[in-house]
Coordinates of C-alpha atoms in Angstrom, one line a residue:
M250 CA 112.7 105.7 116.0
L251 CA 111.3 102.5 114.7
L252 CA 109.6 104.1 111.7
W253 CA 112.8 106.0 110.7
R254 CA 114.8 103.0 111.0
R255 CA 112.4 101.1 108.7
L256 CA 112.3 103.8 106.2
A257 CA 116.2 104.1 106.2
A258 CA 116.4 100.4 105.7
L259 CA 113.8 100.5 102.9
R260 CA 115.7 103.3 101.2
A261 CA 118.8 101.1 101.2
A262 CA 116.8 98.2 99.8
P263 CA 117.5 97.2 96.1
A264 CA 115.2 98.9 93.5
P265 CA 112.3 96.8 92.2
R266 CA 113.2 94.4 89.3
R267 CA 112.3 96.0 86.0
L268 CA 110.5 93.9 83.5
S269 CA 112.2 93.5 80.1
A270 CA 110.7 95.3 77.2
A271 CA 109.5 91.9 75.8
A272 CA 107.8 90.8 79.0
P273 CA 104.1 90.9 78.8
R274 CA 102.1 92.8 81.4
P275 CA 101.0 90.3 84.0
A276 CA 97.3 89.7 83.9
S277 CA 96.9 89.4 87.7
A278 CA 100.3 90.6 88.9
L279 CA 100.6 91.1 92.6
G280 CA 102.4 94.2 93.8
P281 CA 105.4 93.8 96.0
G282 CA 104.6 92.4 99.4
Q283 CA 101.1 91.2 98.4
G284 CA 101.3 88.3 100.8
A285 CA 98.6 86.6 102.7
A286 CA 97.1 87.9 105.9
R287 CA 99.2 87.5 109.0
G288 CA 98.4 85.0 111.5
P289 CA 100.6 84.3 114.5
G290 CA 104.2 84.5 113.4
K291 CA 103.3 85.5 109.7
A292 CA 104.0 88.5 107.7
A293 CA 101.8 91.7 108.0
V294 CA 98.7 92.0 105.8
G295 CA 99.6 92.9 102.3
A296 CA 103.3 93.3 102.9
E297 CA 106.5 91.3 103.1
P298 CA 108.6 91.8 106.2
L299 CA 110.8 94.8 105.9
P300 CA 114.5 94.6 106.6
G301 CA 115.3 96.1 110.0
P302 CA 118.2 96.6 112.3
G303 CA 117.2 93.5 114.4
A304 CA 114.4 91.9 116.3
A305 CA 115.0 94.3 119.3
A306 CA 113.7 97.2 117.2
E307 CA 110.3 95.5 116.7
P308 CA 107.4 96.4 119.0
E309 CA 106.5 93.7 121.5
V310 CA 103.3 92.0 120.5
R311 CA 100.9 89.5 121.9
V312 CA 98.5 87.4 120.0
G313 CA 94.7 87.5 120.8
P314 CA 92.4 84.5 120.5
A315 CA 91.6 85.5 116.9
G316 CA 95.3 85.2 116.0
G317 CA 95.8 88.9 115.4
A318 CA 98.8 90.7 116.9
R319 CA 98.0 93.3 119.5
S320 CA 100.6 96.0 120.1
R321 CA 101.8 96.5 123.7
R322 CA 103.7 99.5 122.6
S323 CA 102.6 102.7 124.4
R324 CA 100.9 105.2 122.1
G325 CA 103.1 108.1 121.5
A326 CA 106.4 106.2 122.3
P327 CA 108.2 106.1 119.0
D328 CA 110.9 103.9 120.3
G329 CA 108.5 101.0 120.5
G330 CA 109.2 100.4 124.2
S331 CA 106.6 98.5 126.2
S332 CA 104.1 100.5 128.2
S333 CA 105.1 100.7 131.9
L334 CA 104.0 104.3 132.6
P335 CA 101.9 104.9 135.6
S336 CA 98.2 105.4 135.8
G337 CA 97.6 104.0 132.2
R338 CA 99.0 107.1 130.6
S339 CA 101.6 107.1 127.7
G340 CA 104.7 109.0 127.2
D341 CA 105.7 111.3 124.3
G342 CA 109.3 110.1 124.2
D343 CA 110.9 113.0 126.2
G344 CA 109.6 111.9 129.7
A345 CA 106.4 113.9 129.6
L346 CA 103.0 112.2 130.0
R347 CA 100.3 112.4 127.3
P348 CA 96.6 111.8 127.9
L349 CA 95.4 108.3 127.4
Y350 CA 93.2 108.0 124.3
M351 CA 89.5 107.4 124.6
D352 CA 88.1 109.1 121.6
V353 CA 88.1 106.5 118.8
Q354 CA 85.0 107.8 117.2
A355 CA 86.9 110.9 116.2
T356 CA 89.8 108.8 114.8
T357 CA 91.7 105.6 115.5
P358 CA 95.4 104.9 115.8
L359 CA 97.1 103.3 112.8
D360 CA 97.3 99.5 113.3
P361 CA 101.0 98.5 113.0
R362 CA 100.0 95.8 110.4
V363 CA 98.5 98.5 108.3
L364 CA 101.7 100.6 108.5
D365 CA 103.7 97.6 107.5
S366 CA 101.6 97.2 104.4
M367 CA 101.9 100.8 103.4
L368 CA 105.7 101.4 103.8
P369 CA 106.9 99.8 100.6
Y370 CA 104.6 102.1 98.6
L371 CA 105.7 105.2 100.4
M372 CA 109.3 104.8 99.5
A373 CA 110.3 102.0 97.0
Y374 CA 107.2 101.4 94.8
Y375 CA 106.1 104.9 93.9
G376 CA 104.5 104.4 90.4
N377 CA 101.4 106.0 89.3
P378 CA 98.7 103.3 89.4
H379 CA 97.2 104.8 86.2
S380 CA 100.5 104.5 84.2
R381 CA 99.9 101.6 81.9
T382 CA 103.2 101.5 79.9
H383 CA 105.7 100.3 82.5
A384 CA 106.3 98.0 85.6
Y385 CA 106.1 100.9 88.0
G386 CA 102.5 101.6 87.1
W387 CA 101.6 97.9 86.9
E388 CA 103.0 97.3 90.5
S389 CA 100.9 100.1 91.9
E390 CA 97.8 99.2 90.0
A391 CA 98.0 95.6 91.2
A392 CA 98.3 96.9 94.8
V393 CA 95.3 99.2 94.4
E394 CA 93.3 96.5 92.9
K395 CA 94.1 94.1 95.7
A396 CA 93.1 96.9 98.1
R397 CA 89.8 97.3 96.3
R398 CA 89.1 93.6 96.7
Q399 CA 89.9 93.7 100.4
V400 CA 87.4 96.5 100.9
A401 CA 84.8 94.7 98.8
D402 CA 85.3 91.5 100.7
L403 CA 84.5 93.2 104.1
I404 CA 81.0 94.3 102.9
G405 CA 80.2 91.4 100.5
A406 CA 80.5 93.5 97.4
D407 CA 82.1 93.1 94.0
S408 CA 85.5 94.9 93.7
R409 CA 84.2 96.8 90.7
E410 CA 81.7 98.4 93.0
I411 CA 84.3 100.1 95.2
I412 CA 85.5 103.7 94.4
F413 CA 88.3 105.2 96.3
T414 CA 87.8 108.7 97.8
S415 CA 89.4 111.0 100.3
G416 CA 87.1 109.8 103.1
A417 CA 83.6 109.5 104.3
T418 CA 82.7 113.1 103.8
E419 CA 83.5 113.0 100.1
S420 CA 81.7 109.7 99.8
N421 CA 78.6 111.1 101.4
N422 CA 78.7 114.2 99.2
M423 CA 79.1 112.0 96.1
A424 CA 76.3 109.7 97.1
I425 CA 73.7 112.3 98.0
K426 CA 74.4 115.1 95.5
G427 CA 75.5 112.6 92.8
V428 CA 72.2 110.6 92.8
A429 CA 70.0 113.7 93.3
R430 CA 71.5 115.6 90.4
F431 CA 71.5 112.6 88.0
Y432 CA 67.8 111.8 88.4
K433 CA 66.7 115.5 89.0
S434 CA 64.7 115.6 85.7
R435 CA 62.3 113.0 87.2
K436 CA 62.9 112.9 91.0
K437 CA 63.4 115.8 93.3
H438 CA 62.8 114.4 96.8
I439 CA 65.2 113.0 99.4
I440 CA 64.7 111.4 102.8
T441 CA 67.2 111.5 105.6
T442 CA 67.2 111.8 109.5
Q443 CA 67.8 114.7 111.9
T444 CA 70.7 112.8 113.5
E445 CA 72.9 112.3 110.5
H446 CA 76.6 113.4 110.3
K447 CA 76.9 117.1 109.5
C448 CA 78.3 116.5 106.0
V449 CA 75.0 114.6 105.1
L450 CA 72.8 117.3 106.5
D451 CA 74.8 120.1 104.9
S452 CA 74.7 118.2 101.5
C453 CA 70.9 118.1 101.8
R454 CA 70.6 121.7 102.7
S455 CA 72.8 122.5 99.7
L456 CA 70.4 120.5 97.4
E457 CA 67.5 122.4 98.9
T458 CA 69.0 125.6 97.4
E459 CA 68.9 123.9 94.0
G460 CA 65.2 123.1 94.3
F461 CA 65.1 119.7 95.8
R462 CA 62.8 118.9 98.7
V463 CA 64.3 117.0 101.8
T464 CA 62.4 115.2 104.5
Y465 CA 64.4 115.2 107.7
L466 CA 62.8 112.3 109.8
P467 CA 62.8 112.7 113.6
V468 CA 64.0 109.9 115.7
K469 CA 62.6 108.4 118.9
K470 CA 63.9 109.0 122.5
N471 CA 66.2 106.0 122.0
G472 CA 67.8 107.5 118.8
L473 CA 66.1 105.0 116.4
I474 CA 63.9 106.0 113.5
D475 CA 60.2 105.0 113.3
L476 CA 59.9 102.7 110.3
K477 CA 56.2 103.7 109.9
E478 CA 57.2 107.4 109.7
L479 CA 59.8 106.3 107.0
E480 CA 57.1 104.5 105.1
A481 CA 54.8 107.6 105.2
A482 CA 57.6 109.9 104.0
F483 CA 58.0 108.4 100.5
Q484 CA 56.7 110.4 97.6
P485 CA 56.3 109.5 94.0
D486 CA 59.5 111.5 93.1
T487 CA 61.7 110.2 96.0
S488 CA 65.1 109.3 94.6
L489 CA 67.2 108.6 97.7
V490 CA 67.0 107.6 101.4
S491 CA 70.2 108.2 103.5
V492 CA 70.4 106.8 107.0
M493 CA 73.6 106.4 109.1
T494 CA 74.3 102.8 110.2
V495 CA 75.9 103.6 113.6
N496 CA 75.6 107.1 115.0
N497 CA 79.0 108.8 115.7
E498 CA 77.8 110.6 118.9
I499 CA 75.5 108.1 120.7
G500 CA 76.4 104.8 119.1
V501 CA 72.8 103.7 118.2
K502 CA 72.6 101.1 115.5
Q503 CA 69.7 101.8 113.0
P504 CA 67.7 98.8 111.6
I505 CA 69.5 99.0 108.3
H506 CA 68.2 95.6 107.0
D507 CA 64.6 96.7 107.4
I508 CA 65.2 100.1 105.9
G509 CA 66.9 98.5 102.9
E510 CA 63.8 96.2 102.4
I511 CA 61.4 99.2 102.5
C512 CA 63.5 101.2 100.0
R513 CA 63.8 98.3 97.6
A514 CA 60.0 97.8 97.8
H515 CA 59.5 101.5 96.9
K516 CA 62.3 101.3 94.2
V517 CA 64.2 104.1 95.9
F518 CA 68.0 104.0 96.3
F519 CA 69.3 103.5 99.8
H520 CA 72.5 105.1 101.0
T521 CA 74.1 104.6 104.4
D522 CA 77.0 106.4 106.0
A523 CA 78.8 103.3 107.6
A524 CA 82.0 105.1 108.7
Q525 CA 81.4 104.1 112.3
A526 CA 80.2 100.5 111.5
I527 CA 82.5 99.1 108.9
G528 CA 84.9 96.5 110.4
K529 CA 83.1 96.8 113.8
I530 CA 79.8 95.0 113.0
P531 CA 79.1 92.6 110.2
M532 CA 77.8 94.4 107.0
D533 CA 76.6 92.8 103.8
V534 CA 75.4 95.2 101.1
N535 CA 73.3 92.5 99.3
N536 CA 71.6 91.1 102.3
M537 CA 70.9 94.6 103.7
K538 CA 69.7 96.0 100.2
I539 CA 72.2 98.8 100.4
D540 CA 72.8 100.7 97.2
L541 CA 75.5 103.2 98.3
M542 CA 77.8 103.0 101.3
S543 CA 80.3 105.5 102.6
I544 CA 83.6 104.2 104.2
S545 CA 86.4 106.0 106.1
G546 CA 89.9 104.7 106.5
H547 CA 90.9 106.4 109.8
K548 CA 87.9 105.1 111.6
I549 CA 89.0 101.4 111.2
Y550 CA 92.7 101.8 112.2
G551 CA 93.8 102.9 108.7
P552 CA 95.3 106.0 107.4
K553 CA 93.7 109.5 107.2
G554 CA 92.9 111.0 103.9
V555 CA 91.4 107.9 102.2
G556 CA 88.0 106.3 102.2
A557 CA 85.7 104.6 99.7
I558 CA 82.1 104.6 98.4
Y559 CA 80.3 101.5 97.4
V560 CA 78.1 102.0 94.3
R561 CA 75.8 99.1 93.3
R562 CA 76.1 97.8 89.7
R563 CA 73.0 95.7 89.6
P564 CA 70.4 97.3 89.8
R565 CA 72.7 100.0 88.6
V566 CA 73.0 103.3 90.5
R567 CA 73.9 106.3 88.5
L568 CA 75.8 109.3 89.9
E569 CA 76.7 112.7 88.6
P570 CA 80.5 113.1 89.3
L571 CA 81.3 116.0 91.7
Q572 CA 84.7 116.7 89.9
S573 CA 86.1 116.6 86.4
G574 CA 89.4 115.2 85.3
G575 CA 91.0 112.1 83.9
G576 CA 88.0 109.9 84.5
Q577 CA 89.6 107.5 87.0
E578 CA 87.5 105.3 89.2
R579 CA 84.9 104.5 86.6
G580 CA 84.6 108.2 85.7
L581 CA 83.0 108.8 89.1
R582 CA 86.0 110.2 91.0
S583 CA 88.7 111.8 88.8
G584 CA 92.2 112.1 90.3
T585 CA 95.2 109.9 90.9
V586 CA 94.4 107.2 93.4
P587 CA 97.1 107.5 96.2
T588 CA 98.5 104.0 96.2
P589 CA 99.9 104.0 99.8
L590 CA 96.6 105.2 101.3
A591 CA 94.5 102.8 99.2
V592 CA 96.8 99.9 100.3
G593 CA 96.4 101.0 103.9
L594 CA 92.6 101.1 103.7
G595 CA 92.7 97.7 102.1
A596 CA 94.9 96.2 104.8
A597 CA 92.8 97.9 107.5
C598 CA 89.7 96.2 106.1
E599 CA 91.3 92.8 105.9
V600 CA 92.6 93.1 109.5
A601 CA 89.2 94.2 110.6
Q602 CA 87.6 91.2 109.0
Q603 CA 90.0 88.9 110.9
E604 CA 89.6 90.7 114.2
M605 CA 86.0 91.7 114.2
E606 CA 84.6 89.0 116.4
Y607 CA 87.4 89.2 118.9
D608 CA 87.4 93.0 119.0
H609 CA 83.6 93.2 119.4
K610 CA 83.6 90.7 122.3
R611 CA 86.5 92.5 124.0
I612 CA 85.2 96.0 123.5
S613 CA 81.7 94.9 124.8
Q614 CA 83.3 93.7 128.0
L615 CA 85.3 97.0 128.5
A616 CA 82.2 99.1 127.8
E617 CA 80.2 97.2 130.3
R618 CA 83.0 97.6 132.8
L619 CA 83.0 101.3 132.3
V620 CA 79.3 102.0 132.4
T621 CA 78.7 99.6 135.4
K622 CA 81.4 101.2 137.5
I623 CA 80.5 104.8 136.8
M624 CA 76.7 104.3 137.3
S625 CA 77.3 102.2 140.5
E626 CA 79.3 105.1 142.0
V627 CA 77.6 108.2 140.6
P628 CA 73.9 108.9 140.8
D629 CA 72.0 110.9 138.1
V630 CA 73.9 109.6 135.1
V631 CA 72.0 109.1 131.9
M632 CA 73.1 106.8 128.9
N633 CA 72.0 108.5 125.8
G634 CA 70.7 106.2 123.0
D635 CA 69.2 102.8 123.0
R636 CA 70.9 100.3 125.3
E637 CA 70.3 97.3 123.1
H638 CA 70.5 98.4 119.5
R639 CA 74.0 100.1 119.7
Y640 CA 77.7 99.6 119.0
P641 CA 79.2 99.1 122.5
G642 CA 82.4 101.0 121.8
C643 CA 80.6 104.4 121.6
I644 CA 79.2 105.4 125.0
N645 CA 77.5 108.7 125.6
L646 CA 76.8 109.6 129.2
S647 CA 75.1 112.8 130.6
F648 CA 76.1 113.7 134.2
A649 CA 73.3 115.8 135.6
Y650 CA 74.3 119.0 137.5
V651 CA 77.8 119.1 135.9
E652 CA 78.9 121.2 133.0
G653 CA 80.4 119.0 130.3
E654 CA 83.1 121.3 129.3
S655 CA 84.3 121.7 132.9
L656 CA 84.4 117.9 133.3
L657 CA 86.4 117.7 130.1
M658 CA 88.9 120.2 131.4
A659 CA 89.1 118.3 134.7
L660 CA 89.8 115.1 132.8
K661 CA 92.8 116.6 131.1
D662 CA 94.7 113.3 131.3
V663 CA 92.1 111.4 129.3
A664 CA 91.4 112.4 125.6
L665 CA 87.6 112.5 125.5
S666 CA 85.0 114.6 123.7
S667 CA 81.6 116.0 124.2
G668 CA 80.3 114.9 120.7
S669 CA 81.3 114.9 117.1
A670 CA 84.8 116.1 116.3
C671 CA 83.3 117.9 113.3
T672 CA 81.2 120.1 115.6
S673 CA 83.2 120.0 118.9
A674 CA 84.2 123.6 118.4
S675 CA 80.6 124.9 118.9
L676 CA 79.3 125.8 122.3
E677 CA 75.8 124.8 121.3
P678 CA 74.5 121.5 122.7
S679 CA 74.7 118.5 120.4
Y680 CA 72.0 118.5 117.7
V681 CA 71.9 114.7 118.0
L682 CA 71.1 114.9 121.8
R683 CA 68.5 117.6 121.1
A684 CA 66.9 115.4 118.4
I685 CA 66.4 112.6 120.9
G686 CA 64.7 115.0 123.4
T687 CA 67.5 115.4 125.8
D688 CA 67.1 118.5 128.1
E689 CA 69.5 121.3 127.2
D690 CA 71.1 121.0 130.6
L691 CA 71.7 117.3 130.2
A692 CA 72.9 117.9 126.7
H693 CA 75.5 120.3 127.9
S694 CA 76.7 117.7 130.4
S695 CA 77.3 114.9 128.0
I696 CA 80.7 113.1 127.5
R697 CA 81.4 110.5 124.8
F698 CA 83.7 107.6 125.7
G699 CA 85.3 105.7 122.9
I700 CA 86.7 102.2 123.4
G701 CA 88.7 100.6 120.6
R702 CA 91.0 97.8 119.6
F703 CA 93.9 99.0 121.6
T704 CA 92.1 100.3 124.7
T705 CA 93.2 98.4 127.8
E706 CA 91.4 97.4 131.0
E707 CA 93.8 99.6 132.9
E708 CA 92.9 102.6 130.8
V709 CA 89.2 102.0 131.4
D710 CA 89.7 101.7 135.1
Y711 CA 91.8 104.9 135.2
T712 CA 89.2 106.8 133.3
V713 CA 86.4 105.5 135.5
Q714 CA 88.4 106.6 138.6
K715 CA 89.1 110.0 137.4
C716 CA 85.6 110.5 136.1
I717 CA 83.9 109.6 139.4
Q718 CA 86.4 111.8 141.3
H719 CA 85.8 114.9 139.2
V720 CA 82.1 114.5 138.9
K721 CA 81.8 114.3 142.7
R722 CA 84.1 117.3 143.1
L723 CA 82.2 119.4 140.5
R724 CA 78.9 118.6 142.0
E725 CA 80.1 119.7 145.5
M726 CA 80.8 123.1 143.9
S727 CA 77.4 123.3 142.2
P728 CA 74.5 125.2 143.9
L729 CA 72.0 123.1 141.8
W730 CA 73.3 119.9 143.2
E731 CA 73.0 121.3 146.7
M732 CA 69.4 122.3 146.0
V733 CA 68.6 118.7 144.6
Q734 CA 70.1 117.2 147.8
D735 CA 67.8 119.4 149.8
G736 CA 64.8 117.9 148.0
I737 CA 64.1 120.9 145.8
D738 CA 62.5 120.2 142.4
L739 CA 64.5 122.3 140.0
K740 CA 61.8 122.1 137.3
S741 CA 59.3 123.8 139.6
I742 CA 61.5 126.9 140.1
K743 CA 60.7 129.9 137.9
W744 CA 64.0 131.4 137.0
T745 CA 64.2 135.1 136.3
Q746 CA 66.6 137.0 134.0
H747 CA 68.4 140.2 134.9

């Protein structure tokens, strides 16, 4: 109800003031509600406070040490009531219980501060940001340019180097196909890794059908690439290296700074898919020698349907556009920029910059709590990926002698996954786990736990309790577990097929 009340109030608000015909276009006009970032008791990032029916309709918030507001509203409770439901589970407004959410690598909930920044541009300020002849367009353009600066500030870039897209998948396609095709007359070789996101791997396979050569680097048991193998993979006509910053399935963090240095020494462009890293760990495109970077809005508590690509200006990176049209976004991505979504992405980046240190510390504590409790109670649990070089909010555990899909079904009151949301419909074991040498049985028994900004200690404890309970129950039903308990080495058994 809170959202509808706000929208109704916004609909009833007076129309934006029109500039007179003689008024010059403001050189650096701020769009409506382009206020400073909110600290305790201040307005939301990028938006003025919206008129509402009263303070009682606002979600109850508490302020963390970093000064950012943290919603105590239960997810899925549209009336904004405080969460007092049992077992850490949230209601859907009609009394039914919904699963608690532990899958933030797939997507994140919209931060209320981001929603506040978007609302004016969803209802009142609807001008096309590319309309140059009237105030409606100027207002939207100013809002888009502010969002561009907010994204750039998060990664240490120039705002002119930020191109808005529909998400990281489009950004990855633009970077890989765009660079390859632009330089194809002189360079026909690309380097990537076997554990990249599916859209990167599929883009590379698509280029192979066009005559390009692609080297898919293997990774070590801990999920990290071998820098010596990367050095050896360069060829005279290599145009691009693409390596993901933080893996979306196992959370390992690649040595991006070292990779950037190697690529710069070889005069080869370096692209990184940073969808799982932006706003969660510090990123600086100049210090890390990154030439192209893919960003997603809905992975940093922003809206779905929007992302960005960073394209370096000096030394200049040239791309061949994927689509034709009006030449928006420096001619690299034609199409009208959706102002509300761009504003939301900008606000999400600004909030992330303010909250990053606090979020990382808190998420690290919750992750340690989850892993320690599970491994102290359940034997034969393997953490996939390097334990040190990782983002703590992405935890991938394999439970030996338990079928992962059976465990997911048993944990029906916790929203979890067995891997990437883009490939979760497949019954095949994760290609990321296979790439790090995980046995097929263990790969089938893996569960990914995602801890984010709004995850609570109570939710972690509830998840741990249910996980331990169901793993023990499923193992009691497993003949393999019974054989292991009897001291039988399963690898020594020669299984026959009938």
